[in-house]
Coordinates of C-alpha atoms and ligand atoms in Angstrom, one line a residue:
M28 CA 28.7 2.9 39.3
S29 CA 27.4 4.9 36.3
I30 CA 24.2 6.9 36.6
A31 CA 21.3 6.2 34.2
Y32 CA 19.8 9.3 32.4
E33 CA 16.5 10.0 30.8
P34 CA 15.9 12.6 28.1
T35 CA 13.2 15.3 28.1
I36 CA 12.1 17.0 24.9
G37 CA 9.9 20.0 24.3
L38 CA 9.0 21.3 20.8
E39 CA 8.4 24.6 19.2
V40 CA 6.8 24.3 15.8
H41 CA 6.5 27.3 13.5
A42 CA 3.7 26.7 11.0
Q43 CA 2.9 29.2 8.2
L44 CA -0.8 30.1 8.1
N45 CA -2.4 29.3 4.7
T46 CA -3.3 32.9 3.7
C47 CA -2.9 34.7 0.4
T48 CA -1.6 37.9 2.0
K49 CA 0.8 38.7 4.8
L50 CA 0.0 39.2 8.5
F51 CA 0.0 43.0 8.7
C52 CA -0.1 44.2 5.1
R53 CA -1.7 43.1 1.8
C54 CA 1.4 41.8 0.1
S55 CA 1.2 38.4 -1.4
T56 CA 2.6 35.3 0.4
D57 CA 3.4 33.6 -2.9
Y58 CA 6.4 31.4 -2.3
G59 CA 7.9 31.3 -5.8
A60 CA 7.9 35.1 -6.5
P61 CA 11.2 36.8 -7.6
P62 CA 13.2 38.2 -4.7
N63 CA 11.8 41.4 -3.1
D64 CA 8.7 41.5 -5.3
N65 CA 6.2 41.1 -2.6
I66 CA 7.1 44.0 -0.4
C67 CA 5.5 47.3 0.8
P68 CA 6.3 50.1 3.3
T69 CA 4.7 48.1 6.1
C70 CA 6.5 44.8 5.7
L71 CA 9.8 46.8 5.1
G72 CA 9.2 48.7 8.3
L73 CA 9.5 52.1 6.7
P74 CA 8.7 55.0 9.1
G75 CA 5.1 55.9 9.3
A76 CA 3.7 52.7 7.9
L77 CA 1.2 51.0 10.3
P78 CA 0.4 47.3 10.6
S79 CA -3.2 46.1 10.4
P80 CA -4.0 42.4 11.3
N81 CA -5.2 39.9 8.7
R82 CA -8.6 38.5 9.7
Q83 CA -8.1 35.3 7.8
A84 CA -4.8 34.6 9.6
V85 CA -6.4 35.2 13.0
E86 CA -9.2 32.8 12.1
L87 CA -6.8 30.1 11.0
A88 CA -4.9 30.5 14.2
I89 CA -8.1 30.0 16.2
R90 CA -8.9 27.0 14.0
A91 CA -5.6 25.5 14.9
G92 CA -6.1 26.3 18.5
R93 CA -9.5 24.6 18.7
A94 CA -8.4 21.6 16.7
L95 CA -5.6 21.2 19.3
H96 CA -8.0 21.6 22.2
C97 CA -6.7 25.0 23.4
T98 CA -8.6 27.7 25.2
I99 CA -8.8 30.8 23.0
R100 CA -8.1 34.1 24.8
G101 CA -10.7 36.8 24.3
K102 CA -8.0 39.5 24.4
S103 CA -4.5 38.7 23.3
V104 CA -1.6 41.1 22.8
F105 CA 0.9 41.6 20.0
A106 CA 4.3 42.3 21.4
R107 CA 7.6 43.5 20.0
K108 CA 10.5 41.0 20.2
N109 CA 13.6 43.1 19.7
Y110 CA 16.8 42.0 18.1
F111 CA 19.1 43.3 15.5
Y112 CA 19.7 41.3 12.4
P113 CA 19.3 42.2 8.7
D114 CA 16.3 39.7 8.3
L115 CA 14.2 42.0 10.6
P116 CA 13.6 45.3 8.8
K117 CA 12.0 46.9 11.8
G118 CA 14.6 45.8 14.3
Y119 CA 11.8 43.8 16.1
Q120 CA 9.5 41.0 15.2
I121 CA 5.8 41.3 16.0
S122 CA 4.9 38.3 18.1
Q123 CA 2.9 37.5 21.2
F124 CA 4.5 37.1 24.5
E125 CA 2.6 37.4 27.8
L126 CA -0.9 37.0 26.4
P127 CA -0.9 34.5 23.5
L128 CA -4.0 33.7 21.5
C129 CA -4.3 30.0 22.5
E130 CA -3.3 28.1 25.6
D131 CA -3.5 24.7 27.3
G132 CA -4.2 22.2 24.5
H133 CA -2.9 18.7 23.7
V134 CA -2.2 16.1 21.1
D135 CA -2.6 12.4 21.8
I136 CA 0.0 10.2 20.2
E137 CA 0.3 6.5 20.0
V138 CA 3.8 4.9 20.2
G139 CA 4.4 1.2 20.7
G140 CA 0.8 0.6 21.5
E141 CA 0.8 3.2 24.3
T142 CA -1.3 6.4 24.0
R143 CA 0.4 9.5 25.5
R144 CA -1.0 13.0 25.9
I145 CA 1.5 15.7 24.8
R146 CA 0.4 19.0 26.4
I147 CA 0.5 22.2 24.4
Q148 CA 1.5 25.1 26.5
R149 CA 0.6 27.9 24.0
I150 CA 0.0 28.9 20.4
H151 CA 0.9 32.4 19.5
M152 CA 0.8 34.4 16.3
E153 CA 3.8 36.1 14.9
E154 CA 5.3 37.4 11.7
D155 CA 8.1 35.6 9.9
A156 CA 11.5 37.2 9.3
A157 CA 13.0 37.8 5.9
K158 CA 15.3 35.3 4.3
N159 CA 19.1 35.8 4.3
I160 CA 21.0 34.3 1.4
H161 CA 24.6 34.0 2.6
G162 CA 27.6 33.8 0.2
A163 CA 25.5 35.1 -2.7
G164 CA 26.7 36.8 -5.9
Q165 CA 30.3 37.1 -7.1
T166 CA 31.5 38.8 -3.9
G167 CA 30.0 36.2 -1.6
T168 CA 28.0 38.8 0.3
T169 CA 24.7 38.2 2.1
W170 CA 21.6 39.1 0.2
V171 CA 18.2 39.6 1.9
D172 CA 14.9 38.6 0.3
Y173 CA 12.1 40.4 2.1
N174 CA 9.3 38.5 0.4
R175 CA 9.0 36.3 3.5
A176 CA 9.0 39.1 6.0
C177 CA 5.7 39.5 7.7
T178 CA 4.3 36.2 6.5
P179 CA 1.8 34.9 9.1
L180 CA 3.0 32.1 11.4
I181 CA 1.8 30.4 14.5
E182 CA 4.3 29.0 17.0
I183 CA 3.0 25.9 18.8
V184 CA 4.9 25.2 22.0
T185 CA 4.6 21.9 23.9
H186 CA 5.3 21.3 27.6
P187 CA 8.5 19.1 28.0
D188 CA 6.4 15.9 27.7
L189 CA 8.2 14.0 25.0
R190 CA 10.7 11.3 26.1
N191 CA 12.5 10.2 22.9
A192 CA 12.9 10.6 19.2
D193 CA 10.1 8.2 18.3
E194 CA 7.5 10.1 20.4
T195 CA 8.8 13.4 18.9
E196 CA 8.3 12.0 15.4
A197 CA 4.8 10.8 16.2
Y198 CA 3.9 14.2 17.6
L199 CA 5.2 16.1 14.6
K200 CA 3.4 13.8 12.2
K201 CA 0.2 14.1 14.0
L202 CA 0.4 17.8 14.4
R203 CA 1.3 18.3 10.7
E204 CA -1.7 16.1 9.7
I205 CA -4.1 18.0 11.9
L206 CA -2.9 21.4 10.5
M207 CA -3.1 20.1 6.9
F208 CA -6.6 18.6 7.3
T209 CA -7.9 21.9 8.8
Q210 CA -6.3 23.8 5.9
V211 CA -4.2 25.8 8.3
N212 CA -0.8 24.9 7.0
D213 CA 0.4 23.2 3.8
G214 CA 2.8 20.9 5.7
N215 CA 5.7 21.6 3.4
L216 CA 9.0 21.0 5.4
E217 CA 11.3 21.7 2.4
E218 CA 9.8 25.1 1.7
G219 CA 10.0 25.8 5.4
S220 CA 6.3 26.3 6.0
F221 CA 6.4 23.7 8.8
R222 CA 9.6 24.1 10.9
C223 CA 10.5 22.6 14.2
D224 CA 12.9 23.4 17.0
A225 CA 13.6 20.7 19.5
N226 CA 14.7 21.4 23.0
V227 CA 16.6 18.5 24.5
S228 CA 17.9 17.9 28.0
I229 CA 18.7 14.9 30.1
K230 CA 18.5 14.2 33.8
P231 CA 19.2 11.3 36.2
V232 CA 16.3 8.8 35.9
G233 CA 13.4 9.7 38.3
R234 CA 14.7 13.2 39.2
E235 CA 11.9 15.9 39.0
E236 CA 14.1 18.9 38.1
L237 CA 14.9 19.1 34.4
G238 CA 18.5 19.4 33.1
T239 CA 19.9 22.3 31.0
R240 CA 18.6 22.1 27.5
A241 CA 20.1 22.6 24.1
E242 CA 17.7 24.0 21.4
L243 CA 18.1 22.2 18.0
K244 CA 17.1 24.7 15.4
N245 CA 15.4 24.6 12.0
I246 CA 15.8 21.0 11.0
N247 CA 13.8 20.4 7.8
S248 CA 13.0 16.7 7.8
F249 CA 11.5 14.3 10.4
K250 CA 14.3 11.9 9.8
F251 CA 16.9 14.5 10.6
V252 CA 15.0 15.7 13.7
K253 CA 15.1 12.1 15.0
K254 CA 18.8 11.7 14.2
A255 CA 19.7 15.1 15.8
I256 CA 17.8 14.2 19.0
D257 CA 19.4 10.8 19.3
F258 CA 22.9 12.4 18.8
E259 CA 22.2 15.1 21.3
I260 CA 21.1 12.7 24.0
V261 CA 24.3 10.7 23.6
R262 CA 26.4 13.9 23.5
Q263 CA 24.9 15.3 26.7
E264 CA 25.3 11.9 28.5
A265 CA 28.9 11.7 27.5
L266 CA 29.5 15.3 28.6
I267 CA 27.9 14.9 32.0
S268 CA 29.4 11.4 32.6
G269 CA 32.8 12.9 31.9
G270 CA 32.3 15.6 34.6
G271 CA 31.2 18.4 32.2
T272 CA 28.1 20.4 32.2
V273 CA 25.6 21.1 29.4
V274 CA 25.4 24.8 28.5
Q275 CA 22.2 26.3 27.3
E276 CA 22.7 27.0 23.7
T277 CA 21.3 26.9 20.2
R278 CA 22.6 24.0 18.1
G279 CA 22.3 23.1 14.4
W280 CA 22.3 19.7 12.7
S281 CA 25.0 18.8 10.1
E282 CA 23.7 15.9 8.1
G283 CA 27.2 15.5 6.5
D284 CA 28.9 15.0 9.9
G285 CA 25.9 13.3 11.5
K286 CA 26.4 15.7 14.4
T287 CA 24.8 18.7 16.1
F288 CA 27.0 21.8 16.4
S289 CA 26.9 24.9 18.5
M290 CA 25.5 28.0 16.7
R291 CA 25.2 30.5 19.6
T292 CA 24.5 30.7 23.3
K293 CA 20.9 30.9 23.9
E294 CA 19.2 34.2 24.5
E295 CA 16.9 34.6 27.5
A296 CA 13.5 36.2 27.2
H297 CA 14.7 39.4 28.8
D298 CA 17.4 39.8 26.1
Y299 CA 14.5 40.4 23.7
R300 CA 13.0 43.3 25.7
Y301 CA 9.5 42.3 24.9
F302 CA 6.8 44.9 25.2
P303 CA 3.3 45.4 23.8
D304 CA 3.3 46.8 20.3
P305 CA 1.9 50.4 20.6
D306 CA 0.9 50.3 17.0
L307 CA -1.5 47.4 17.5
P308 CA -4.5 47.4 19.9
P309 CA -5.2 44.1 21.8
L310 CA -6.5 41.4 19.5
V311 CA -10.1 40.8 20.5
V312 CA -11.9 37.6 19.6
T313 CA -15.5 37.0 20.6
E314 CA -17.0 33.8 21.9
D315 CA -19.3 33.8 18.9
Q316 CA -16.4 34.0 16.5
V317 CA -14.7 31.1 18.2
A318 CA -17.9 29.1 18.1
R319 CA -18.3 29.8 14.4
V320 CA -14.7 28.8 13.6
E321 CA -15.1 25.7 15.6
S322 CA -18.3 24.7 13.9
E323 CA -16.5 25.0 10.6
L324 CA -13.7 22.5 11.7
P325 CA -13.7 19.6 9.3
E326 CA -13.5 16.0 10.5
L327 CA -10.0 15.3 11.6
P328 CA -8.0 12.4 10.2
E329 CA -8.0 10.3 13.4
A330 CA -11.8 10.5 13.5
K331 CA -11.9 9.6 9.8
R332 CA -9.8 6.5 10.3
A333 CA -12.0 5.3 13.1
R334 CA -15.2 6.0 11.2
W335 CA -14.0 4.4 7.9
Q336 CA -13.1 1.2 9.8
T337 CA -16.6 0.9 11.3
E338 CA -18.7 2.4 8.6
L339 CA -16.8 1.7 5.4
G340 CA -15.2 -1.7 6.2
L341 CA -11.7 -0.4 5.7
T342 CA -8.8 -2.0 7.5
E343 CA -6.7 0.2 9.7
Y344 CA -3.9 0.0 7.1
D345 CA -6.3 1.2 4.3
A346 CA -7.5 4.0 6.6
V347 CA -3.9 5.1 7.4
V348 CA -2.8 5.1 3.7
L349 CA -5.9 6.9 2.5
T350 CA -5.7 9.7 5.1
G351 CA -2.2 10.3 3.9
H352 CA -3.3 13.5 2.3
P353 CA -6.6 15.6 2.6
V354 CA -7.2 15.4 -1.1
L355 CA -7.0 11.6 -1.1
A356 CA -9.4 11.4 1.9
T357 CA -12.0 13.6 0.2
Y358 CA -11.6 11.6 -3.0
L359 CA -12.3 8.3 -1.2
E360 CA -15.4 9.7 0.5
D361 CA -16.7 11.2 -2.8
T362 CA -16.1 8.0 -4.7
V363 CA -17.8 5.9 -2.1
A364 CA -20.8 8.2 -2.1
A365 CA -21.0 8.1 -5.9
L366 CA -20.8 4.3 -6.1
Q367 CA -23.2 3.8 -3.2
A368 CA -25.7 6.1 -5.1
E369 CA -25.5 3.6 -8.0
L370 CA -25.4 0.3 -6.2
N371 CA -27.3 1.1 -3.0
G372 CA -25.6 -1.9 -1.4
D373 CA -23.8 -2.8 1.8
L374 CA -21.8 0.3 2.5
K375 CA -18.9 -1.8 4.0
K376 CA -18.6 -3.7 0.7
V377 CA -18.8 -0.5 -1.3
G378 CA -16.1 1.2 0.8
K379 CA -13.8 -1.8 0.7
K380 CA -14.1 -2.0 -3.1
V381 CA -13.3 1.6 -3.6
A382 CA -10.4 1.5 -1.1
N383 CA -8.9 -1.6 -2.8
F384 CA -9.2 -0.3 -6.3
L385 CA -7.9 3.1 -5.3
Q386 CA -4.8 1.7 -3.6
G387 CA -4.1 -0.8 -6.3
E388 CA -4.7 1.2 -9.5
V389 CA -5.0 4.9 -8.8
L390 CA -2.8 5.9 -5.9
Q391 CA 0.3 5.6 -7.9
H392 CA -0.9 8.3 -10.3
V393 CA -1.9 10.8 -7.5
K394 CA 0.3 13.9 -7.3
T395 CA 0.3 16.2 -4.3
D396 CA 2.0 19.5 -3.6
G397 CA 1.4 21.0 -0.2
L398 CA -2.4 21.2 0.3
H399 CA -3.1 20.8 -3.4
G400 CA -3.4 17.4 -5.0
E401 CA -4.7 15.8 -8.1
V402 CA -6.3 12.4 -8.7
P403 CA -6.4 11.9 -12.4
V404 CA -9.9 10.3 -12.5
P405 CA -12.9 12.1 -11.1
P406 CA -14.8 10.3 -8.3
G407 CA -17.9 9.9 -10.5
G408 CA -15.7 8.4 -13.2
L409 CA -14.2 5.8 -10.9
A410 CA -17.6 4.9 -9.6
E411 CA -18.8 4.4 -13.2
L412 CA -16.0 2.0 -13.8
L413 CA -16.6 0.1 -10.6
V414 CA -20.3 -0.2 -11.4
L415 CA -19.3 -2.0 -14.7
V416 CA -17.2 -4.5 -12.6
E417 CA -20.1 -4.9 -10.2
N418 CA -22.7 -5.7 -12.8
A419 CA -20.2 -8.0 -14.6
T420 CA -20.0 -6.0 -17.8
I421 CA -16.2 -6.2 -17.4
N422 CA -14.0 -8.2 -15.1
G423 CA -11.5 -6.9 -12.6
K424 CA -8.5 -7.5 -14.9
I425 CA -10.0 -5.5 -17.8
A426 CA -10.9 -2.7 -15.3
K427 CA -7.2 -2.2 -14.6
D428 CA -6.6 -1.6 -18.3
V429 CA -9.6 0.6 -18.6
V430 CA -8.5 2.9 -15.7
V431 CA -5.1 3.4 -17.4
E432 CA -6.9 4.5 -20.5
M433 CA -9.2 6.7 -18.6
I434 CA -6.1 8.4 -17.1
E435 CA -4.4 8.7 -20.4
T436 CA -7.3 9.9 -22.5
G437 CA -9.7 11.5 -19.9
R438 CA -12.5 9.5 -21.4
G439 CA -15.2 7.7 -19.4
A440 CA -15.3 4.0 -18.5
K441 CA -18.5 3.2 -20.4
A442 CA -17.3 4.9 -23.6
I443 CA -14.0 3.0 -23.5
V444 CA -15.6 -0.3 -22.9
E445 CA -18.0 0.2 -25.7
K446 CA -15.6 1.6 -28.2
R447 CA -13.0 -1.2 -27.6
G448 CA -15.5 -4.0 -27.3
L449 CA -14.3 -4.9 -23.9
A450 CA -17.6 -6.1 -22.5
Q451 CA -17.3 -9.4 -20.8
V452 CA -18.4 -12.5 -22.7
T453 CA -21.0 -14.2 -20.5
D454 CA -22.6 -16.0 -23.5
T455 CA -22.2 -19.6 -22.3
G456 CA -22.4 -21.0 -25.8
A457 CA -19.4 -18.9 -27.0
I458 CA -17.4 -19.8 -23.9
Q459 CA -18.3 -23.4 -24.2
S460 CA -17.1 -23.7 -27.7
E461 CA -13.7 -22.2 -26.7
I462 CA -13.6 -24.7 -23.8
D463 CA -14.3 -27.7 -26.1
A464 CA -11.5 -26.7 -28.4
I465 CA -9.1 -26.3 -25.5
V466 CA -10.0 -29.6 -23.9
A467 CA -9.6 -31.3 -27.2
A468 CA -6.2 -29.8 -27.7
H469 CA -4.8 -30.8 -24.3
P470 CA -5.5 -34.5 -23.7
K471 CA -2.5 -35.0 -21.4
E472 CA -3.6 -32.2 -19.0
V473 CA -7.2 -33.3 -19.1
E474 CA -6.0 -36.8 -18.1
A475 CA -3.8 -35.5 -15.3
Y476 CA -6.7 -33.3 -14.0
R477 CA -9.0 -36.3 -13.9
C478 CA -6.3 -38.3 -12.0
G479 CA -6.4 -35.7 -9.2
K480 CA -4.1 -32.8 -10.3
E481 CA -7.0 -30.4 -9.7
N482 CA -4.8 -27.3 -9.5
L483 CA -4.5 -27.7 -13.3
I484 CA -7.8 -25.8 -13.4
G485 CA -5.7 -22.6 -13.3
F486 CA -4.0 -23.7 -16.5
F487 CA -7.3 -24.2 -18.3
V488 CA -8.8 -21.0 -17.0
G489 CA -5.7 -19.2 -18.4
Q490 CA -6.1 -20.8 -21.8
V491 CA -9.8 -19.8 -22.0
M492 CA -8.9 -16.3 -21.0
K493 CA -6.2 -16.1 -23.6
A494 CA -8.6 -17.3 -26.3
T495 CA -11.2 -14.8 -25.3
K496 CA -8.7 -11.9 -24.9
G497 CA -9.4 -11.7 -21.1
K498 CA -13.1 -10.9 -21.7
A499 CA -14.7 -14.1 -20.6
N500 CA -16.6 -13.9 -17.3
P501 CA -14.3 -15.8 -14.9
K502 CA -17.1 -17.2 -12.9
V503 CA -18.8 -18.7 -16.0
V504 CA -15.5 -20.0 -17.3
N505 CA -14.9 -21.8 -14.0
E506 CA -18.3 -23.4 -13.8
L507 CA -18.3 -24.6 -17.4
L508 CA -14.7 -25.8 -17.2
R509 CA -15.2 -27.9 -14.2
A510 CA -18.3 -29.5 -15.8
S511 CA -16.4 -30.2 -19.1
L512 CA -13.3 -31.6 -17.3
K513 CA -15.4 -34.1 -15.3
G514 CA -15.9 -35.8 -18.7
Ligands
ADP614 P1 12.2 29.7 24.5 O1 12.9 28.5 23.9 O2 11.6 30.6 23.5 O3 13.0 30.4 25.5 P2 10.6 28.3 26.6 O4 11.6 28.5 27.6 O5 9.2 28.5 26.9 O6 10.9 29.2 25.3 O7 10.7 26.8 26.1 C1 10.5 26.4 24.9 C2 10.4 24.9 24.8 O8 11.4 24.3 25.5 C3 9.1 24.3 25.3 O9 8.7 23.4 24.4 C4 9.5 23.6 26.6 O10 8.7 22.5 26.8 C5 10.9 23.2 26.3 N1 11.8 23.1 27.5 C6 11.9 24.0 28.5 N2 12.8 23.6 29.4 C7 13.3 22.4 28.9 C8 14.2 21.4 29.4 N3 14.9 21.6 30.5 N4 14.4 20.3 28.7 C9 13.7 20.1 27.5 N5 12.8 21.0 27.0 C10 12.6 22.1 27.7
MG615 MG1 12.7 28.7 21.6
ZN616 ZN1 3.9 44.3 2.6

């Protein structure tokens, strides 16, 4: 009889803190700079240079900690993690080990209708290593770019609470969203500012004790993380079922082969000879500071989605789409506020109008890059356009053309409508004379309509709209047409 196994997954996420300067010096963290431009004696580890912590980085780490429901330690300690590799100029990385800044938090995820709490063990601060570029130049040697050395990171470590690839993806997406909405991290997987290591093991179903884990390193897309986890679960099952044992090791993911591969056996903590960094005093954070940082936390996307559904009349789908990026979420709220200031109507109707128009006509033109994003029409401009629709100056179809022109020219809705004479024709006399002409020109259709083919109304509306270049008020057209067609 074959034994059934269940997987266990724990995640370590490295997120770059959204600061302008490095963790222990004043060098720029600019991603696109030419190699080895953003360096100084401190981040190069030259003798005599001393580190000095970046206050903004510490506050962002506290912000992440509180957004993830962690306890913030009043006194945490920077420690040296020693290993030798060219990407570490000092021969050690400044990290936190025994006394991390944040502990005991959680993220609630929803998968398949079930809510699960994923516990966060710790969040500690550390500096990034430099970047090795292997096989570079004509000789294929390794080059090192020290721009990234000493960039501020937090490492967010979960308990082994995840049970499969889908839960892992849900956790990662939720975590990324929280870090982006709090402006802690720009969420950029490709540029490596949000990186994830997944620890995967399996054990016989129901057994308490966890199996030996493999650590899947540095996989830069959610899709690949899922694939790598699924592959790893199958690999470990086959290995154990065949009488083998899983060895604790670090593995990479080859997208080309669709396989994980062994990179190196896993180091244990004692291999790193951690000890408190004598150059840095303990990091002291007061309760007041934590309270202030916490009071500055913005509303998180999950709370926004719930509020938008009850207050602004959005569907869950709308709410999910429009919290897709912080810039978009702010835009929706600003536009709703601007439109509501003009209309002073039912907030649910106003919210729904903005959400619909935004998704239908504007979303496709929105560009985002990390935490930055650009919506090509200002919130007040979109509100101005929607007021014109609301007071029947233009109809919805014309509004779609107007917004395109607003985007192309940067001009306002009213100006465009006036200049191009797009204002809706509500003059019943003018519309009636068009209708009379159309009714006269289509005797067969009129006859069919009167014999019961009532859906021909669409055909007549179309004709009137064509004759008025889309400017006739559809409601007036409908009323007048029905009266005329009755005969
Ligand atoms: P490190 O990988 O740096 O040695 P830890 O031993 O603290 O650090 O574990 C890191 C991550 O591995 C945590 O997210 C933890 O939940 C997870 N983990 C630990 N043991 C297992 C296991 N047997 N199976 C799956 N995940 C595990
Ligand atoms: Mg690890
Ligand atoms: Zn520097």
